[in-house]
Coordinates of C-alpha atoms in Angstrom, one line a residue:
X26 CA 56.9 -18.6 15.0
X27 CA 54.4 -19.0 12.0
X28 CA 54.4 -15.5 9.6
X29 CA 55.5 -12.9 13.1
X30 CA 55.0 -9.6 12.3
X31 CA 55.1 -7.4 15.4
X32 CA 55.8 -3.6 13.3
X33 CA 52.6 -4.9 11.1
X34 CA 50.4 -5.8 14.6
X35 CA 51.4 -2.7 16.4
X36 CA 50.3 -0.7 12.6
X37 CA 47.1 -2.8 13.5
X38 CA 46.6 -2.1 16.9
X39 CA 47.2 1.9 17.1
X40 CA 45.2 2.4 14.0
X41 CA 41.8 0.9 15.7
X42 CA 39.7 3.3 17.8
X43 CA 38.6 2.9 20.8
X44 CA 34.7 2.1 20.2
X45 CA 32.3 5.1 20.4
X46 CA 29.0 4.7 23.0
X47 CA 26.3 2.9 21.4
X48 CA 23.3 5.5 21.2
X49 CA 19.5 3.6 21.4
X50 CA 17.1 5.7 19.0
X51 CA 13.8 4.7 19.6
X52 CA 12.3 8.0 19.2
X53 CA 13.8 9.6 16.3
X54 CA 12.0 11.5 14.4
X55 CA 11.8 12.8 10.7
X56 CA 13.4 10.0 9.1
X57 CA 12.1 7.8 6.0
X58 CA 12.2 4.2 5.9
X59 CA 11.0 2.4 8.8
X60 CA 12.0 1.4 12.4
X61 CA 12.3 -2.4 13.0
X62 CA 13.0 -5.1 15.7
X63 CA 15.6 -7.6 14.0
X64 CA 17.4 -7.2 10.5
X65 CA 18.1 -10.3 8.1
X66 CA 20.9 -9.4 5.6
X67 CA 21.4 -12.3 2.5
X68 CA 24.1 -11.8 0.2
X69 CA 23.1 -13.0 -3.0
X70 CA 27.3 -14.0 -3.8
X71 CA 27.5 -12.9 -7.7
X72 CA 24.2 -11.9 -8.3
X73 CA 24.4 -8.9 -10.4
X74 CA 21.7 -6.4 -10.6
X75 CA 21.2 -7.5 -14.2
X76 CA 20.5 -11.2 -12.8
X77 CA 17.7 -9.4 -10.7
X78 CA 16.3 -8.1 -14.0
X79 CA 16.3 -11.3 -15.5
X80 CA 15.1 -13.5 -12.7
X81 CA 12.1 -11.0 -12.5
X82 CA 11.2 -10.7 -16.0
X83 CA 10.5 -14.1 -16.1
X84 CA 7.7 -13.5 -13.7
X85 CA 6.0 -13.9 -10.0
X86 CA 8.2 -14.5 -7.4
X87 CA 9.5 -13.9 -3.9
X88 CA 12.0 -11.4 -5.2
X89 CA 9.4 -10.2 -7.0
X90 CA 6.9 -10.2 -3.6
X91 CA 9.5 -8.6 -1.6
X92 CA 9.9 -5.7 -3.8
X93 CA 6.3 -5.2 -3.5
X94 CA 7.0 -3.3 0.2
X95 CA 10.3 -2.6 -0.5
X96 CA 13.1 -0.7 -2.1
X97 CA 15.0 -1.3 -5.0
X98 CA 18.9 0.2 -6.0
X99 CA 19.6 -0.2 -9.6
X100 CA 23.0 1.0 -9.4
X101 CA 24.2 -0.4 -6.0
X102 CA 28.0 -1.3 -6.3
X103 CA 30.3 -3.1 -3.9
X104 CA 33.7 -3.0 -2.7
X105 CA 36.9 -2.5 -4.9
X106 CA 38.7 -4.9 -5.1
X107 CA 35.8 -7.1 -4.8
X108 CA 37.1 -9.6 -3.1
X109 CA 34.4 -11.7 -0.7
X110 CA 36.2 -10.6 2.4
X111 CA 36.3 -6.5 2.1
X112 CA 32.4 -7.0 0.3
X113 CA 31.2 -8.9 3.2
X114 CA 32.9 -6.4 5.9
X115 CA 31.8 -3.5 3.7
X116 CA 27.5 -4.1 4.8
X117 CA 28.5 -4.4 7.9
X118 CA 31.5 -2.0 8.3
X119 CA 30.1 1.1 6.4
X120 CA 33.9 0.9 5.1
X121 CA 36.3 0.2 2.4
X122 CA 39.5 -2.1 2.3
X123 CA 41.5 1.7 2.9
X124 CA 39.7 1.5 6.2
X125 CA 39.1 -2.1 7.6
X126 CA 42.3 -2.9 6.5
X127 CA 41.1 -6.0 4.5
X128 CA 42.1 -6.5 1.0
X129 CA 41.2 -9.6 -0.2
X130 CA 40.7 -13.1 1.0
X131 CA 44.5 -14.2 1.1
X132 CA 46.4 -11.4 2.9
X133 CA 46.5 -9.3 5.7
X134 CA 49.7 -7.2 4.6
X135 CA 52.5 -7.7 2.1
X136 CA 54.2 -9.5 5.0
X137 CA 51.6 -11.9 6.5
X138 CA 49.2 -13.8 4.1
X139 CA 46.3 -15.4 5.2
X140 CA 44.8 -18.6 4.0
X141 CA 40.8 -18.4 3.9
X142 CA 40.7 -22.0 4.8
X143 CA 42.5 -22.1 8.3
X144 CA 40.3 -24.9 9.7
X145 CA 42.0 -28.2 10.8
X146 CA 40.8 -29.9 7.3
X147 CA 39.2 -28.2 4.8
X148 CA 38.2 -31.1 2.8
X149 CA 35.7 -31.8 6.0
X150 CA 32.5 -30.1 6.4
X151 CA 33.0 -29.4 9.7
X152 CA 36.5 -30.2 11.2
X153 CA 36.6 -28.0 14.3
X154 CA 36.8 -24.9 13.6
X155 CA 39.9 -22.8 13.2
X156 CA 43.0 -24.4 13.9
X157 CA 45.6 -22.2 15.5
X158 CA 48.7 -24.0 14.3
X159 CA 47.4 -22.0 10.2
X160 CA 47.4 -19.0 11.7
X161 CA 50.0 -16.0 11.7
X162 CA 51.3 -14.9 15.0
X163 CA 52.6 -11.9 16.6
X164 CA 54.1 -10.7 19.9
X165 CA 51.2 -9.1 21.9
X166 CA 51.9 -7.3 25.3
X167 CA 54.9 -9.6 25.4
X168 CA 53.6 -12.8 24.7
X169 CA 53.2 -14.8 21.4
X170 CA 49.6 -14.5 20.3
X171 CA 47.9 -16.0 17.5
X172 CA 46.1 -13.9 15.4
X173 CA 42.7 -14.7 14.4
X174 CA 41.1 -13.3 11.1
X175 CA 39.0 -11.3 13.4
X176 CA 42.1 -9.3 14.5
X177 CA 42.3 -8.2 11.0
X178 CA 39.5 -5.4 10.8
X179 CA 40.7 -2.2 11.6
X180 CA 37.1 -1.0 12.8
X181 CA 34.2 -2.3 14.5
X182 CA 31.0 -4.3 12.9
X183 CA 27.4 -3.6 13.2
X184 CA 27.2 -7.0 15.3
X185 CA 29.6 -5.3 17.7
X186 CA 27.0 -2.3 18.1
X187 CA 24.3 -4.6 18.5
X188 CA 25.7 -6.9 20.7
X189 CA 27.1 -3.6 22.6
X190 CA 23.3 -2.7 23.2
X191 CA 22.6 -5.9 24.5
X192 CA 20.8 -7.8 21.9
X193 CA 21.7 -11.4 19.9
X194 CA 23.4 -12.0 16.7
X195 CA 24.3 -14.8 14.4
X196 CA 26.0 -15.4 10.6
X197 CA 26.7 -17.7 8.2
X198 CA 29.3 -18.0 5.5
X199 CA 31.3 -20.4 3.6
X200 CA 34.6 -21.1 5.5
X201 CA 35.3 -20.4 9.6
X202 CA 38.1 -18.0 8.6
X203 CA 34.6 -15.6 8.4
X204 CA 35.3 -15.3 11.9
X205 CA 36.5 -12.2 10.5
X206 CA 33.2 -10.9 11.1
X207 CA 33.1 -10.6 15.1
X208 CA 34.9 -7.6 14.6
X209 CA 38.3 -6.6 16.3
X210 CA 36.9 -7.4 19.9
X211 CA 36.1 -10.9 18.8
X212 CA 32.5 -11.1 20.9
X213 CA 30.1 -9.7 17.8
X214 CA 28.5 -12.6 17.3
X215 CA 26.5 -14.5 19.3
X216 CA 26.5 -17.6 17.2
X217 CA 28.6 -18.1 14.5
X218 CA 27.9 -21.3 11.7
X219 CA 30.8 -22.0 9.1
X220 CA 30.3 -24.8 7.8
X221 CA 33.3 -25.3 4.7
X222 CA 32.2 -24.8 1.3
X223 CA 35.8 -26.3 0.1
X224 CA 34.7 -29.5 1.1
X225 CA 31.7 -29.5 -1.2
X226 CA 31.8 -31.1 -5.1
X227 CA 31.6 -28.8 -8.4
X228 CA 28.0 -29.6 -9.4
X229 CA 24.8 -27.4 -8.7
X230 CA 23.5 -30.2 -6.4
X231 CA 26.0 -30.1 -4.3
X232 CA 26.1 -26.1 -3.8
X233 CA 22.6 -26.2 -3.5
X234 CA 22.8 -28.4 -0.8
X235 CA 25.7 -26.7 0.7
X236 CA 23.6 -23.9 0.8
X237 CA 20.7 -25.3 2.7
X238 CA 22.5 -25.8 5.8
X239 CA 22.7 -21.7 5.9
X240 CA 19.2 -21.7 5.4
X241 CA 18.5 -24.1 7.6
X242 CA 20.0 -22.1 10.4
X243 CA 18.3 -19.0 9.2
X244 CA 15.0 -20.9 10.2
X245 CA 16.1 -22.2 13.3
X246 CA 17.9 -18.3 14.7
X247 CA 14.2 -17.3 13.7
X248 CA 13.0 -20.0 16.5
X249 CA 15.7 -18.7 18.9
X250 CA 17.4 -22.4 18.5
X251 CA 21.6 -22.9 18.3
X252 CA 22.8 -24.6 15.6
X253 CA 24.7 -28.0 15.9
X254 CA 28.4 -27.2 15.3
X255 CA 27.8 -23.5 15.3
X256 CA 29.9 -21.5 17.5
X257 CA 28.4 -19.8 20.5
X258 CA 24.9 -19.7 21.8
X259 CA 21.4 -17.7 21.0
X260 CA 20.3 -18.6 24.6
X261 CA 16.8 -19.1 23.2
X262 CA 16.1 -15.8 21.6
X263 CA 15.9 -14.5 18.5
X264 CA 19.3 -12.7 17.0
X265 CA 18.2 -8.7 16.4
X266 CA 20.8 -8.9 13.5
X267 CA 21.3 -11.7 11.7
X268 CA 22.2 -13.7 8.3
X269 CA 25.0 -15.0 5.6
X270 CA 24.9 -15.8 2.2
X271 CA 24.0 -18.1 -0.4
X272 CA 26.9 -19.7 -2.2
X273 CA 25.2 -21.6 -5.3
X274 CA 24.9 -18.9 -8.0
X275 CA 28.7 -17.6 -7.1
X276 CA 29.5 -21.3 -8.0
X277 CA 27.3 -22.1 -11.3
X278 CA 28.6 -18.6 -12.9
X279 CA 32.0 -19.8 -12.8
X280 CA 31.2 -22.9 -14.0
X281 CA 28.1 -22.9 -16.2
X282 CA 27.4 -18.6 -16.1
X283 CA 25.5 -17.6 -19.2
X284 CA 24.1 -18.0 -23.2
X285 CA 26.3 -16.5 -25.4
X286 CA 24.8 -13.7 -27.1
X287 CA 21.0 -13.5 -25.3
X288 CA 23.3 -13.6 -22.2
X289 CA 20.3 -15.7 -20.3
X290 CA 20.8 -18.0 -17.2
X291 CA 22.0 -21.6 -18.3
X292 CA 20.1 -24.2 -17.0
X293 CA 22.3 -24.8 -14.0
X294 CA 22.7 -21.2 -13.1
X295 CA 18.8 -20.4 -13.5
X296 CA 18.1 -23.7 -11.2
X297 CA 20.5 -22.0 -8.4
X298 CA 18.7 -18.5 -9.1
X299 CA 15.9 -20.7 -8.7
X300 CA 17.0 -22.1 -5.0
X301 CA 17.7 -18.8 -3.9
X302 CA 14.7 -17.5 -4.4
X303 CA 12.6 -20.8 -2.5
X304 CA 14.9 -19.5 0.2
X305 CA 13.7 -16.3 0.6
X306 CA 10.6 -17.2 0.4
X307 CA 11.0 -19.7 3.4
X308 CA 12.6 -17.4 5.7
X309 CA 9.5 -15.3 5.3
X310 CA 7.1 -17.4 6.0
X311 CA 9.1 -18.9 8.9
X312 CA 9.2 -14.9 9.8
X313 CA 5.3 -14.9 9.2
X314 CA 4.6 -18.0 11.6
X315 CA 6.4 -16.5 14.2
X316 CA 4.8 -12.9 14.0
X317 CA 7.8 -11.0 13.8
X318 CA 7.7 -10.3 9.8
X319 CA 6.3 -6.6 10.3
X320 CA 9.4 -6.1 12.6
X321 CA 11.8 -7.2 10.3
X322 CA 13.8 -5.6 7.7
X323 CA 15.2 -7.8 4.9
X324 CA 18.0 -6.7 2.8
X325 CA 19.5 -8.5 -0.3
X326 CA 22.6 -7.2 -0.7
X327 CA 25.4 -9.3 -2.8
X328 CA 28.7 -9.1 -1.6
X329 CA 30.4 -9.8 -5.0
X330 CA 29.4 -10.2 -8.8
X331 CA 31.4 -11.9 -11.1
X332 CA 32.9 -11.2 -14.7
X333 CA 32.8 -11.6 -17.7
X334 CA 28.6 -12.3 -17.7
X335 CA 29.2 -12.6 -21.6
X336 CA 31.4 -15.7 -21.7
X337 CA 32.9 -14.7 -25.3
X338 CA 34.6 -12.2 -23.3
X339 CA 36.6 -15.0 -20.8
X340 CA 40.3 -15.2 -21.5
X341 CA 43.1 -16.5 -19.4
X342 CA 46.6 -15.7 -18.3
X343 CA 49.1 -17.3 -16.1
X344 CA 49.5 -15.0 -13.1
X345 CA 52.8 -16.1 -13.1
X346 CA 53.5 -14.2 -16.5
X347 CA 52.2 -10.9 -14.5
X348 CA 54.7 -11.5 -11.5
X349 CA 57.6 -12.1 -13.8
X350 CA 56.5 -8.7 -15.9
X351 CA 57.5 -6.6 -13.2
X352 CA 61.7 -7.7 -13.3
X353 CA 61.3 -7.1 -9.7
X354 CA 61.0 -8.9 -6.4
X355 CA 57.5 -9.7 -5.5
X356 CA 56.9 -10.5 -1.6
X357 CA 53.5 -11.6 -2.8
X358 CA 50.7 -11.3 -5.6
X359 CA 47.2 -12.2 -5.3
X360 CA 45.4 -12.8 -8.8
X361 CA 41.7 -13.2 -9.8
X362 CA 40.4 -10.8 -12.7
X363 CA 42.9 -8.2 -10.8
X364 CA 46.5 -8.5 -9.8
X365 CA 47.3 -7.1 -6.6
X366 CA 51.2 -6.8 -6.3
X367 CA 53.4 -6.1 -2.7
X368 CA 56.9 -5.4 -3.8
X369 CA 59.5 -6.7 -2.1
X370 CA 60.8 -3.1 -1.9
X371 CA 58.5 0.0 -2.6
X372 CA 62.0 1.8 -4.1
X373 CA 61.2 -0.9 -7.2
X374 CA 57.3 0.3 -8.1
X375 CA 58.6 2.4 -11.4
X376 CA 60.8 -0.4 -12.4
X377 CA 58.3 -2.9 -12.0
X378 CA 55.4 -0.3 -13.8
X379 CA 58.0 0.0 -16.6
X380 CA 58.2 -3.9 -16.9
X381 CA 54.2 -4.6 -16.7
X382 CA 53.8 -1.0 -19.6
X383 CA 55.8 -3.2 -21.8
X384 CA 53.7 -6.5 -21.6
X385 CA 50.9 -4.7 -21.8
X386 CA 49.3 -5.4 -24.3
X387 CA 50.3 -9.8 -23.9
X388 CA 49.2 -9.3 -20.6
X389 CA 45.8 -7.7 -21.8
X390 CA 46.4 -5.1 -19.3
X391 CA 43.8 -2.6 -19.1
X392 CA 45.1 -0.1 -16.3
X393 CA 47.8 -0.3 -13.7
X394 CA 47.4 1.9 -10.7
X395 CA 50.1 2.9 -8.6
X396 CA 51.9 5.6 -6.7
X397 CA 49.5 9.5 -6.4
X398 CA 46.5 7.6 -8.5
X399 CA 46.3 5.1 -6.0
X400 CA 46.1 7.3 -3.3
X401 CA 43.5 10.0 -5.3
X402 CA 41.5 6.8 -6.1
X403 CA 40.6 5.7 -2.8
X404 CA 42.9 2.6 -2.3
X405 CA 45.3 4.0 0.5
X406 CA 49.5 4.6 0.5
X407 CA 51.6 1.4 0.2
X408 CA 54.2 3.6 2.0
X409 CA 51.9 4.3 5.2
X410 CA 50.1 1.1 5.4
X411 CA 51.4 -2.1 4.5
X412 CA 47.5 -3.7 3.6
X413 CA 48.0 -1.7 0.5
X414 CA 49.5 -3.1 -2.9
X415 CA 52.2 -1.2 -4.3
X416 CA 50.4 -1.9 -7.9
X417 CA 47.2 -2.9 -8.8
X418 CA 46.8 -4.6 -12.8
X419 CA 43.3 -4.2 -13.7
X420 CA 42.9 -6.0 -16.6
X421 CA 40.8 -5.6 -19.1
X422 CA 37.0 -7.1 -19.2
X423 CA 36.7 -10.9 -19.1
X424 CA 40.5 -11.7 -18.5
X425 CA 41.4 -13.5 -15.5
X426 CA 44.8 -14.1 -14.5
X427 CA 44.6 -17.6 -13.6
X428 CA 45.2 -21.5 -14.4
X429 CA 42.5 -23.3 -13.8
X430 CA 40.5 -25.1 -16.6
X431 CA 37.4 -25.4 -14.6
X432 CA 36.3 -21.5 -14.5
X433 CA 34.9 -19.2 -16.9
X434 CA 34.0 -16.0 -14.7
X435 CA 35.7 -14.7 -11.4
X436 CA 35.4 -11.5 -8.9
X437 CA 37.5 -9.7 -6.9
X438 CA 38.1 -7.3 -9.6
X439 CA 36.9 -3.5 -10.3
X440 CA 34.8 -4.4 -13.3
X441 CA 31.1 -3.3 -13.6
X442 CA 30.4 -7.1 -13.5
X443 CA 32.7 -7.1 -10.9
X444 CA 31.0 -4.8 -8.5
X445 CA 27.0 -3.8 -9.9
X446 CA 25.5 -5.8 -7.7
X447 CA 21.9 -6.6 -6.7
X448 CA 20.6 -4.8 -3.8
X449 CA 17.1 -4.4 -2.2
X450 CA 15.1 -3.9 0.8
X451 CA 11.9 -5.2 2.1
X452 CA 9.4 -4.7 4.8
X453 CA 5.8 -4.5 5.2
X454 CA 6.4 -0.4 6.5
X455 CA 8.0 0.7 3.1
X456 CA 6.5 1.5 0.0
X457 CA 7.2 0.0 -3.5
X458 CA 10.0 2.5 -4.9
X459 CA 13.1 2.7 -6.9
X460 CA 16.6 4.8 -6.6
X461 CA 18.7 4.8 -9.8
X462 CA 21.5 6.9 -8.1
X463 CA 24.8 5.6 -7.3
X464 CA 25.0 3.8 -3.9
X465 CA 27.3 1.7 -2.8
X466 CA 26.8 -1.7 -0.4
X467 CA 28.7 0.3 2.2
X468 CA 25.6 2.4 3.2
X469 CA 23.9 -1.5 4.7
X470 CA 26.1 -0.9 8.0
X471 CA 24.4 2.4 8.4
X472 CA 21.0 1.3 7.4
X473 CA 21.1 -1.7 9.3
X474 CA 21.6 0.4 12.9
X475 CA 19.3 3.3 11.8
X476 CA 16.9 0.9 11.6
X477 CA 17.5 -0.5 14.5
X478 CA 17.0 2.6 16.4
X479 CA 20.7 2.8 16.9
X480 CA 23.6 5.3 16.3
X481 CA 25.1 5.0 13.1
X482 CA 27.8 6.6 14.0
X483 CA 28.8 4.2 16.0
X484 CA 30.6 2.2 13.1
X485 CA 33.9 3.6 13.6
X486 CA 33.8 3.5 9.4
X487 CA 31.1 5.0 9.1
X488 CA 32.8 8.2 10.9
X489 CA 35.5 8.1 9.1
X490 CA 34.5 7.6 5.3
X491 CA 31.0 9.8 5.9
X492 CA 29.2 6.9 4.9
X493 CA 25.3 7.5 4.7
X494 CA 22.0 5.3 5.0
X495 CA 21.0 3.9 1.7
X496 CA 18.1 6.6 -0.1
X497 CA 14.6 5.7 1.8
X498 CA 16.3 6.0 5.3
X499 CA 17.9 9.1 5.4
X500 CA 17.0 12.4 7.3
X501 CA 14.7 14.4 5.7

């Protein structure tokens, strides 16, 4: 039986809730922001909310247009870790990896780890879909059951609400394992489209091009049409919630990133901004032609940033050299610009601390978190919930523990480059403003139902971390 783990499913299982009513809201009252019809969320993956400042110094443009009727977060910051997995689940969640359970993109505990790219062959574009035979299993009601990323979150998704009140959904991301966003029911969306990123070449081009078939289905959800080897069906209307995210400007900051010193887009990075952008502007006139732009709401949100944005910072270490630090057993370690570490046993956490103090400094480890600070932090108890690291190396600004020689940046970390993320909202109800207080990409879930005319507090995370509606949309 592939990676069974029936004490971990049954830790899965009793800590979901059973999902509260869904409330419809047409008529409420003394609110800000506006009410809407459908919802298009775009992660912008890696675009910082320094990029935003950037791309609109340079002038005009449909960033620029949208913020015109819209609002704008300066210091919007996503998940920590910020791994794509727990940023994507945080907009539509309201919740944090303490809460949906979801860590990162290669693990589901210390005992069962995950491979984002569980399709039958990911060097295809499109090979099927998810093939069971990758996946974990575990003994359900008695029988062997596989268990599909899906089964991973912990609490439901805003396309479970919405699909709950009877309207259509649909997303896009880069591998099928984002399956993961159907929520723990499986049925939140009504049309899913994965087409697999890992199949597509290094250059701009080719991410640019990967990133058209996402936009491409954008346009065609806004005509009510299915998508050719999406899953599941529209049935010729438009999705109330729908969208996905751009994968080019991730790609060119690991690769290409920015000018030393003026800390400008390189060429190939400012030609993906550059794409991105086009997009947007395409979806709204496609929104336009079909008369429904007054009833939507468009958020920009970015799931992740990346780090080091100044590339004299970048510095590499074998994550091997971080595992082998500890003097411990290590069931598994997961490594970007952060080192999450599951111990083999939790009785070895001090030993292993004591091993990692004293490579501190060759290990250019910035902080390691562990034991009561990981609980006071936020991150959870490694003793009560095996999704949770024993130890988490944070190391410090531009290192990434890694060996590849073909990246100079990486996310998944806790840096400010890390996790200060773009993040605006746009419709032709709001008026041009800007809120420089802390929010965090959390508060989309929220916004996205309130807007909606439906319960927030439906999101079973949003009830338990008391997550609010981004400033603009809150009660008065």
């Amino acid at each position: 039986m592939r990676g069974f783990n029936s004490v971990l499913f049954s830790f899965l299982l009793t800590t979901q809730v059973v999902s509260p009513a869904v409330i419809r809201r047409d008529n409420d009252e003394g609110h800000q922001g506006c009410t809407s019809k459908y919802v298009a969320v775009f992660s912008v993956d890696g675009l910082h909310n320094s990029d935003l400042d950037r791309w609109l110094a340079l002038g005009p443009s449909n960033m620029s247009a949208l913020l015109e009727s819209g609002y704008r977060y300066t210091n919007a910051w996503t998940t920590g870790p910020s791994d794509s997995y727990p940023g994507s689940l945080a907009q539509y969640t309201g919740a944090n990896p303490r809460t949906t359970g979801v860590w990162y993109q290669y693990l589901m505990s210390f005992t069962v780890v995950y491979d984002e790219t569980v399709d039958y062959n990911s060097t295809e574009l499109f090979s099927g879909g998810i093939d069971p035979a990758h996946l974990p299993q575990a003994i359900i009601n008695g029988k062997c059951t596989d268990i599909y990323p899906h089964m991973r979150t912990r609490v439901n998704t805003a396309f479970e609400v919405v699909v709950g009140a009877g309207y259509k959904t649909a997303y896009t991301d880069k591998h099928p394992s984002y399956d993961l966003m159907r929520g723990p029911s499986g049925k939140g969306l009504s049309e899913g489209y994965f087409p697999e990123i890992a199949a597509v070449g290094p250059t701009v081009e080719d991410n640019i091009a990967y990133d058209q078939y996402h936009v491409n289905a954008w346009l065609d959800w806004i005509d009510g049409k299915d998508i050719a080897k999406a899953e599941g069906s529209l049935g010729g209307k438009v999705p109330t919630l729908f969208g996905g995210n751009f994968q080019a400007v991730s790609v060119e900051q690991k690769t290409s990133g920015y000018k030393a010193g003026s800390l400008d887009f390189t060429d190939e990075l400012l030609k993906a901004v550059k794409f991105v952008d086009a997009s947007l502007g395409l979806v709204v006139q496609k929104l336009k032609a079909k008369g429904l732009y007054a009833d939507t709401l468009i958020i920009i949100a970015s799931k992740h940033g990346q780090a080091p944005i100044d590339p004299t910072k970048y510095g590499k270490i074998d994550p091997k050299a971080v595992t082998n630090a500890t003097g411990v057993d290590v069931a598994f370690q997961t490594s970007d610009d952060i080192a999450l570490i599951f111990l083999g046993d939790h009785k070895d956490t001090g030993k292993a601390v004591d091993g990692l103090q004293v490579k501190r400094t060759a290990l250019k480890i910035d902080d390691i978190i562990y034991g009561e600070r990981l609980i006071d932090l936020g991150f959870g108890d490694p003793l009560k919930d095996p999704a949770v690291p024993d130890i988490i190396v944070k190391p410090v600004e531009g290192i990434i523990y890694t060996t590849s020689t073909a990246k100079i940046a990486e996310h998944g970390g806790l840096s400010e480059d890390d996790r200060h993320v773009a993040c605006l909202v746009s419709s032709p109800g709001l008026k041009k403003n800007a809120f420089g207080g802390k929010v965090y990409t959390t508060q989309v879930a929220p916004t996205i139902l309130k807007t909606l005319g439906l319960d927030p507090q439906s999101l079973q995370g949003v009830k338990a971390e008391g997550t609010k509606t981004l400033p603009g949309f809150q009660d008065e």
